[in-house]
Tab-separated table of C-alpha atoms and ligand atoms in Angstrom:
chain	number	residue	atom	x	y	z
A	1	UNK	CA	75.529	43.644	64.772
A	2	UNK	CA	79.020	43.442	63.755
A	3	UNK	CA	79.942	45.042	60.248
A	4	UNK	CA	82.383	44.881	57.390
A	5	UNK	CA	84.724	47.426	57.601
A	6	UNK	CA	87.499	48.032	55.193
A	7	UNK	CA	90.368	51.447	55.923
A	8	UNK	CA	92.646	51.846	53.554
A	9	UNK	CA	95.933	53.000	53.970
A	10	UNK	CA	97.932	51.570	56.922
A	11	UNK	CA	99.897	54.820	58.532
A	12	UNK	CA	99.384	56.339	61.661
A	13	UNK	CA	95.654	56.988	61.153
A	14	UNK	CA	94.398	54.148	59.099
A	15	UNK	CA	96.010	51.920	62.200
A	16	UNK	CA	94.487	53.403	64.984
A	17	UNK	CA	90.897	53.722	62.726
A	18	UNK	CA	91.362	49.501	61.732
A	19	UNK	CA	92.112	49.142	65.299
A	20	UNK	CA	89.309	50.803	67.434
A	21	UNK	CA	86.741	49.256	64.858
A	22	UNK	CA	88.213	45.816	65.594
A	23	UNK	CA	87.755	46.792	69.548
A	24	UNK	CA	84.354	47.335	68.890
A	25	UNK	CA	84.016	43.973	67.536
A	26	UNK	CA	83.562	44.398	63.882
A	27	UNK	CA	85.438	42.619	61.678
A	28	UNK	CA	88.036	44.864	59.499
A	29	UNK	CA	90.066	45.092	56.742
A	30	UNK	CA	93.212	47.501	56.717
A	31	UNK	CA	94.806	47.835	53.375
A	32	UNK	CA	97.864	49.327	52.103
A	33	UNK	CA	100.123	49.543	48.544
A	34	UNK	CA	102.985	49.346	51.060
A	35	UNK	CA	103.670	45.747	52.532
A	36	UNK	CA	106.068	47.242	55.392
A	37	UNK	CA	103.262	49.563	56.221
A	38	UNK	CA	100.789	46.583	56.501
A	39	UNK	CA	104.077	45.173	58.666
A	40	UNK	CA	104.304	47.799	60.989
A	41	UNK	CA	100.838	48.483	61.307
A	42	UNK	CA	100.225	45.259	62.830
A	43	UNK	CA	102.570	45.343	64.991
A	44	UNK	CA	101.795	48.968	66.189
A	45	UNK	CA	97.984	47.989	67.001
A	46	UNK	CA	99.777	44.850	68.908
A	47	UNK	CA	101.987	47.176	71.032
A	48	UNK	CA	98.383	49.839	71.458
A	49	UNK	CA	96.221	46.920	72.347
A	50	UNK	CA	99.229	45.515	75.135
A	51	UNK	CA	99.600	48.960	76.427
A	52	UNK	CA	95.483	48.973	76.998
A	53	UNK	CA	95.781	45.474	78.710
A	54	UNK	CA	98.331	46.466	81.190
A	55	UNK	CA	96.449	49.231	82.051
A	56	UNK	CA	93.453	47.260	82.423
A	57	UNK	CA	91.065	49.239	79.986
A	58	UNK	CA	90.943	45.887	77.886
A	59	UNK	CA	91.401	42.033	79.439
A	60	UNK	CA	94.105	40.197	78.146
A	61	UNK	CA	92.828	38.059	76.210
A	62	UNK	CA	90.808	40.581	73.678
A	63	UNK	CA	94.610	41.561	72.998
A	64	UNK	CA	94.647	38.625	70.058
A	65	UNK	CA	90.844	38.238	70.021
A	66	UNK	CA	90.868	42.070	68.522
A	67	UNK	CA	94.117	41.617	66.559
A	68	UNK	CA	92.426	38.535	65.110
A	69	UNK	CA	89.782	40.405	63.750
A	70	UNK	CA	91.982	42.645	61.382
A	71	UNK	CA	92.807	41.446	58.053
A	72	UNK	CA	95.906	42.885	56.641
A	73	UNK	CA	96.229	43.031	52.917
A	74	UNK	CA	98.307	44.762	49.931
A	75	UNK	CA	94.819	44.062	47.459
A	76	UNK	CA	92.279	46.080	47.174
A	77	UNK	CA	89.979	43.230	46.078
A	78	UNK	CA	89.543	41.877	49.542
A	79	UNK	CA	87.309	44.837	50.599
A	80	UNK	CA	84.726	44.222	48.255
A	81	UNK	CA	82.230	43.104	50.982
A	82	UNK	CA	82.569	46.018	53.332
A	83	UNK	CA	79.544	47.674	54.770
A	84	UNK	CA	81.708	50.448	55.293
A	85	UNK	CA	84.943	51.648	53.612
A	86	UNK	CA	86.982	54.683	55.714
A	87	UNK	CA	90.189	55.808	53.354
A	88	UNK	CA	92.925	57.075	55.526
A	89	UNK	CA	95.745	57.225	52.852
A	90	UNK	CA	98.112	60.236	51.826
A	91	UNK	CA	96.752	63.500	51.627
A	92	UNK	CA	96.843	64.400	47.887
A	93	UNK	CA	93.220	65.077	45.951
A	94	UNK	CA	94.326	63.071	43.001
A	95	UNK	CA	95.469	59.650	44.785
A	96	UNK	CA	92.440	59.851	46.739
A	97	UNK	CA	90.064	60.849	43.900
A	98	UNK	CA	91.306	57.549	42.044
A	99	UNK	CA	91.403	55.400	44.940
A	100	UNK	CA	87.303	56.494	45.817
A	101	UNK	CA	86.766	55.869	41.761
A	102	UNK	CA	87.921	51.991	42.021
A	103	UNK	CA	86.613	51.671	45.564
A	104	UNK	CA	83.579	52.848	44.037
A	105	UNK	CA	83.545	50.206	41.824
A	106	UNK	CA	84.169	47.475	43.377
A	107	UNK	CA	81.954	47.674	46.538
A	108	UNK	CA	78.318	46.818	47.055
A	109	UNK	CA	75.896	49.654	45.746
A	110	UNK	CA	74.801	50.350	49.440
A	111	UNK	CA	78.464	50.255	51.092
A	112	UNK	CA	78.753	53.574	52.712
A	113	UNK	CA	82.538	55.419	51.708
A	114	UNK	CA	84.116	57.477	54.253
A	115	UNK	CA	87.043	59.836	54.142
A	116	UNK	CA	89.021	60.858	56.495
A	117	UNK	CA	90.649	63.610	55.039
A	118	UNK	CA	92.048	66.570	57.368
A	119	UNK	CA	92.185	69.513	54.048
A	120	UNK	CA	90.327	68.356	51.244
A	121	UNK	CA	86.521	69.197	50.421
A	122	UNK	CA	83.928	66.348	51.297
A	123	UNK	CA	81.901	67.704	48.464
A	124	UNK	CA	85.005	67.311	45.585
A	125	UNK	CA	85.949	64.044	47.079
A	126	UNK	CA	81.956	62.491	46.999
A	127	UNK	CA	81.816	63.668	43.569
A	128	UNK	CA	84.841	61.257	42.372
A	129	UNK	CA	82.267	58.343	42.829
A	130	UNK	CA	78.947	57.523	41.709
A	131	UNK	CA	77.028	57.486	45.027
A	132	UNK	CA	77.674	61.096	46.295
A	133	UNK	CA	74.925	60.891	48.740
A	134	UNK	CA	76.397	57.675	50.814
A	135	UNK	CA	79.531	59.770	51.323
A	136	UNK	CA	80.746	61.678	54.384
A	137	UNK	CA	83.682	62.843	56.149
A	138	UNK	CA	84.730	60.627	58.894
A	139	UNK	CA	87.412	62.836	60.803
A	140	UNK	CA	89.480	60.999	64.121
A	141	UNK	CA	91.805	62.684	65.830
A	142	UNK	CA	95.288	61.531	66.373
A	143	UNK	CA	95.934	58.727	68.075
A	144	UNK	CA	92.837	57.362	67.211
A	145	UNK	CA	92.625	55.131	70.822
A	146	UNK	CA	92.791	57.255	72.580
A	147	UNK	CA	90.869	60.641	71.155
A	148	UNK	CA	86.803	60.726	71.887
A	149	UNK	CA	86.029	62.797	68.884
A	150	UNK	CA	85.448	62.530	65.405
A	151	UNK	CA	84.046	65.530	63.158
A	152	UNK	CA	81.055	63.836	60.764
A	153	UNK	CA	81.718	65.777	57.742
A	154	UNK	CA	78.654	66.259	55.236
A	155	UNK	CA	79.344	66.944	51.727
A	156	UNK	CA	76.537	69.008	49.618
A	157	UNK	CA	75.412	65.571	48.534
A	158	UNK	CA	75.859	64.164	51.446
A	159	UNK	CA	71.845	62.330	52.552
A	160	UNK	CA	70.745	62.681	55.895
A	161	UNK	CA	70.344	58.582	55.917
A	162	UNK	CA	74.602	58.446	55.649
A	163	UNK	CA	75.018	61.085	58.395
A	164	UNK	CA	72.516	58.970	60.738
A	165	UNK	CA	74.736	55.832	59.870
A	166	UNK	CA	77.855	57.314	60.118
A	167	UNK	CA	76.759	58.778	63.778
A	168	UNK	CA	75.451	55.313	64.420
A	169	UNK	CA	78.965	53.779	63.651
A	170	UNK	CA	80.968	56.184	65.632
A	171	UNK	CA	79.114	55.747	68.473
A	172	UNK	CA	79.054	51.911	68.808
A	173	UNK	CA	83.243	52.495	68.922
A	174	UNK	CA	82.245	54.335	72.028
A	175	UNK	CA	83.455	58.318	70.186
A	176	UNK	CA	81.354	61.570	70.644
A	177	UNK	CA	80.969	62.804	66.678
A	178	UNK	CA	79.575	65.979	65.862
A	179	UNK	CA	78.178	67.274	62.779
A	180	UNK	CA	79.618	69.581	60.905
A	181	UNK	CA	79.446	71.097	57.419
A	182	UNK	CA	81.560	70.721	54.747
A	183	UNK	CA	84.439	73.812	55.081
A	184	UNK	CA	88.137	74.077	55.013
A	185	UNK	CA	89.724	72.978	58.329
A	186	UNK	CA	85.920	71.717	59.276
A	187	UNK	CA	85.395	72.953	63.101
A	188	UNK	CA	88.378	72.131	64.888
A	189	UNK	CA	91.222	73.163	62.850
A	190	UNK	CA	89.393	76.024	61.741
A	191	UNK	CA	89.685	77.443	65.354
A	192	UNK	CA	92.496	75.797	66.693
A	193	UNK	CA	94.505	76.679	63.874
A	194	UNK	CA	94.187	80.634	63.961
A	195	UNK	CA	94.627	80.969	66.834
A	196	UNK	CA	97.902	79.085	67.286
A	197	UNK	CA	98.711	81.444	64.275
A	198	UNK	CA	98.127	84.415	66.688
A	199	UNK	CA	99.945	82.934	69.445
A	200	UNK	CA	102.836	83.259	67.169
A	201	UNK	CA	101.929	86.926	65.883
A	202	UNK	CA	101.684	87.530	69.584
A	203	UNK	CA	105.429	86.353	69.873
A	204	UNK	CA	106.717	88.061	66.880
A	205	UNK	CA	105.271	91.099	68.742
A	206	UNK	CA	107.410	90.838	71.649
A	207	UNK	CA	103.770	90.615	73.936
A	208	UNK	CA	105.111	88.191	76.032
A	209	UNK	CA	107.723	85.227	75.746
A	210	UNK	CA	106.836	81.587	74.375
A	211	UNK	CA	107.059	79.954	78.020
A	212	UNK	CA	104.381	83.140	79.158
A	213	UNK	CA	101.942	82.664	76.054
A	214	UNK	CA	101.732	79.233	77.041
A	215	UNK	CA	101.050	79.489	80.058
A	216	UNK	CA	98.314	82.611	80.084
A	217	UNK	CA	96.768	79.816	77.926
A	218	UNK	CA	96.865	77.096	80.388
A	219	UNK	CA	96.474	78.607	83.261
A	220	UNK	CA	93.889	81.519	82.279
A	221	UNK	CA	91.993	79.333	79.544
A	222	UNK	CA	92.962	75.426	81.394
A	223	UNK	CA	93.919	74.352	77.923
A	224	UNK	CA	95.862	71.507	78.462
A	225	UNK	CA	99.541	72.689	76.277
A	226	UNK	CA	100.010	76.212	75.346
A	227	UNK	CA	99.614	76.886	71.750
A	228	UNK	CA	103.507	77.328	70.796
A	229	UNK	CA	104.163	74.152	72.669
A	230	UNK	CA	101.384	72.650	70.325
A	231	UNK	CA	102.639	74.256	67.638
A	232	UNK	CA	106.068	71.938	67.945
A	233	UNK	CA	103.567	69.386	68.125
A	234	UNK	CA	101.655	69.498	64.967
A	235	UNK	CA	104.466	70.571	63.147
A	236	UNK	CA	104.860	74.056	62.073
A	237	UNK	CA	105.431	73.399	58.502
A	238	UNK	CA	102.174	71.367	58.915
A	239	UNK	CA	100.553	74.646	60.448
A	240	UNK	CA	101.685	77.053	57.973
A	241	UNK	CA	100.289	74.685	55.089
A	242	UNK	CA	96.919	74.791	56.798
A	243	UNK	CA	96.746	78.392	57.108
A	244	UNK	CA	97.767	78.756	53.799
A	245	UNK	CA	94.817	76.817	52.556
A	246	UNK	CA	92.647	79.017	55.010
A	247	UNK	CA	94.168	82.229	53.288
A	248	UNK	CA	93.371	81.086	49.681
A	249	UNK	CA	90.150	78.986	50.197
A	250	UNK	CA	88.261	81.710	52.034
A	251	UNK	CA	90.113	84.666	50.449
A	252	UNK	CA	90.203	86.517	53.996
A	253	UNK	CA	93.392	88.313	55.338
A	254	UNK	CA	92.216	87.313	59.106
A	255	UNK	CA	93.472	83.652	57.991
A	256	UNK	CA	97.109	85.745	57.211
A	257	UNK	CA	99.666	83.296	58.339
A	258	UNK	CA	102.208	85.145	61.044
A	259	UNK	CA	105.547	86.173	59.204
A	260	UNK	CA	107.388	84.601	61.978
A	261	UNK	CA	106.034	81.203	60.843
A	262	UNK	CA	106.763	81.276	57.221
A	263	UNK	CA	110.484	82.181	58.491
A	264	UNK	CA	110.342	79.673	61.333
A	265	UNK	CA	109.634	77.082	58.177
A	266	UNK	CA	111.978	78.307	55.620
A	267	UNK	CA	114.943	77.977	58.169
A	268	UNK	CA	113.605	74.278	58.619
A	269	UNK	CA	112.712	75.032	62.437
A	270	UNK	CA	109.734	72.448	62.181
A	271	UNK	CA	108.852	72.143	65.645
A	272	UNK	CA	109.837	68.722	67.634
A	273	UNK	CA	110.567	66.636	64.685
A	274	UNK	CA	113.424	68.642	63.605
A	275	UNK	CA	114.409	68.986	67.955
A	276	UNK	CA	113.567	72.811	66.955
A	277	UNK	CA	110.631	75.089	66.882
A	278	UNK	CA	109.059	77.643	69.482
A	279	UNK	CA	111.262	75.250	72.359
A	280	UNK	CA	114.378	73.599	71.368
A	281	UNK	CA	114.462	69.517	71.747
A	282	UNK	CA	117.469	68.179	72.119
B	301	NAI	P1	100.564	58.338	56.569
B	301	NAI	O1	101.506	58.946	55.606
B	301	NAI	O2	101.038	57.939	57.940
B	301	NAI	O3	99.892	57.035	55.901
B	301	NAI	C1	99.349	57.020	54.611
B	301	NAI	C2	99.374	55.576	54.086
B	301	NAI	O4	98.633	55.530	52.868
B	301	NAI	C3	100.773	55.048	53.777
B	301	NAI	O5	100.991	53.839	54.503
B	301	NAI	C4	100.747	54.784	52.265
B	301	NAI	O6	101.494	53.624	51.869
B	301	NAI	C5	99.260	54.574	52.024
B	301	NAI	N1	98.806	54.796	50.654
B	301	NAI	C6	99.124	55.828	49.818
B	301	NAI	N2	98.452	55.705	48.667
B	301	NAI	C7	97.682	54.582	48.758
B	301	NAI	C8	96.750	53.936	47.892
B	301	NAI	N3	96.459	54.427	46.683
B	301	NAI	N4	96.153	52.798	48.341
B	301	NAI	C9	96.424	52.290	49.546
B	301	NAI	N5	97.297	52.872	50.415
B	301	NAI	C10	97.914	54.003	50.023
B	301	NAI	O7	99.350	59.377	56.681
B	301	NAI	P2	98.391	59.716	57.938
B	301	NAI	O8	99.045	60.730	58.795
B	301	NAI	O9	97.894	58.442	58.527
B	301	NAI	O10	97.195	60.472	57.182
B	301	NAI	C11	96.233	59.768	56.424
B	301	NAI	C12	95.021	60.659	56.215
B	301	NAI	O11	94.472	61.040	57.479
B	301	NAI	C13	95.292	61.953	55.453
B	301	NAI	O12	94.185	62.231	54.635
B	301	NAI	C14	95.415	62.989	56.579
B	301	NAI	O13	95.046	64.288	56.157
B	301	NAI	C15	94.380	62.458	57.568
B	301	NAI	N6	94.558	62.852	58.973
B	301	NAI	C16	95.798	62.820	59.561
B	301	NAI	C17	95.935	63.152	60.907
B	301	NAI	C18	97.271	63.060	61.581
B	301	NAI	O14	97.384	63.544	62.734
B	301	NAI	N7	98.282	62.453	60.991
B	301	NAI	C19	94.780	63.575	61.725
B	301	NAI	C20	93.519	63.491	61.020
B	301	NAI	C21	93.428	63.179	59.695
């Protein structure tokens, strides 16, 4: 059965989140404050559903079938109907606290809120609304296409009814979710993340050089990128800010970010988006 589903915020998640619910037939509704976001959004999931076409993993002609199913809208009111409502918009508690208040609102009692938040607690975030126990964490991975899993997130308040659901939805979009509790950095950041931050204590060190930590982690572990050439990835002010929420939330030294990274960041080596980090890009 197709559902109502409603993201909110049109960046680079809420996109690829509207998008693979619209490939799984349902019919969505993306909104965003920002009309050029709405804008570029859509044409975004036009260019991702083309690239999928040419490479045959969708026919042609669910290109626009797909695209047709999205809804793109600056109001909030239109996603009163939604079975389902997945917020995907900037990572600050108190936008997304009010946002869940008025989505809270203005949906159906039994519309199931999702967030999908990668730093801030399930449980603070269910307890902005009035239905705790129909919200969960619903956690993609970037870019949303193209990445199997999603992390299920379940609050304290969370019911067992909402987890089944929310398993049941992630599933019919063809991703692999697993269950995990409520904790900072959930289960994947929570391990990728330290040890990325090691891989830079190791450097710092002198243990080895950045091209021979990456690859003793690629070739003795078959990770697919080393951990400083990740690091450039993700962003290393991105990383240190993730560690540093680590450090304070669980009040353990082991989540100590490496020197070498706060001084990486204050000299505004970011990684690629600044064309230097661990590896220079330019
Ligand atoms: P982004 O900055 O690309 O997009 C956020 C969008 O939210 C913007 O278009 C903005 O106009 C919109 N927005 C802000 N306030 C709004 C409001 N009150 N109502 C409607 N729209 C509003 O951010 P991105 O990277 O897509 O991240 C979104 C969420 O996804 C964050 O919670 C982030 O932690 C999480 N996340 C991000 C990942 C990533 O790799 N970028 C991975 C997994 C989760």
């Amino acid at each position: 059965m197709a559902l109502k589903v409603a993201v909110i915020g049109a960046g680079t998640m809420g996109n690829g989140i509207a998008q693979v619910f619209a490939q799984g037939g349902h019919v969505v509704v993306l909104s965003d404050l920002d009309g050029a976001a709405l804008e570029r959004a859509r044409a975004q999931i036009d260019r991702s559903l083309g690239k999928l076409a040419e490479k045959g993993k969708i026919a042609a002609e669910d290109r626009t079938a797909t695209l047709g199913r999205i809804e793109f809208t600056p109001d909030l009111a239109d996603v009163t109907a939604a079975d389902l409502v997945v917020e995907a918009v900037v990572e600050k508690l108190e936008v997304k606290r009010e946002l869940l208040a008025e989505l809270d609102r203005i949906t159906k009692p039994a519309t199931i809120l999702a967030s999908n938040t990668s730093s801030i607690s399930i449980t603070t975030l269910a307890a902005a609304t009035s239905r705790p126990d129909r919200f969960l964490g619903m956690h993609f991975f970037n870019p949303v296409p193209l990445m199997t899993l999603v992390e299920l997130i379940r609050g304290l308040q969370t019911s067992a009814a909402t987890i089944a659901s929310g398993k049941a939805f992630a599933e019919r979009l063809g991703k692999s979710p697993i269950v995990v509790k409520n904790s900072p950095g959930f289960v994947v950041n929570r391990i990728l993340c330290p040890m990325i931050n090691e891989a830079v204590f190791a450097l710092a060190e002198g243990l080895a050089t950045a091209e021979d930590i990456d690859n003793g982690m690629k070739l003795g572990c078959n990770h697919p990128i080393g951990p400083l050439a990740l690091a450039d990835m993700i962003g290393l002010d991105v990383l240190l800010a993730v560690m540093n929420v680590f450090y304070a939330d669980f009040n353990d030294p082991k989540y100590r970010p490496a020197p070498l990274l706060k001084e990486m960041v204050a000299a505004g080596y970011l990684g690629r988006k600044s064309k230097h980090g661990f590896y220079r890009y330019d």
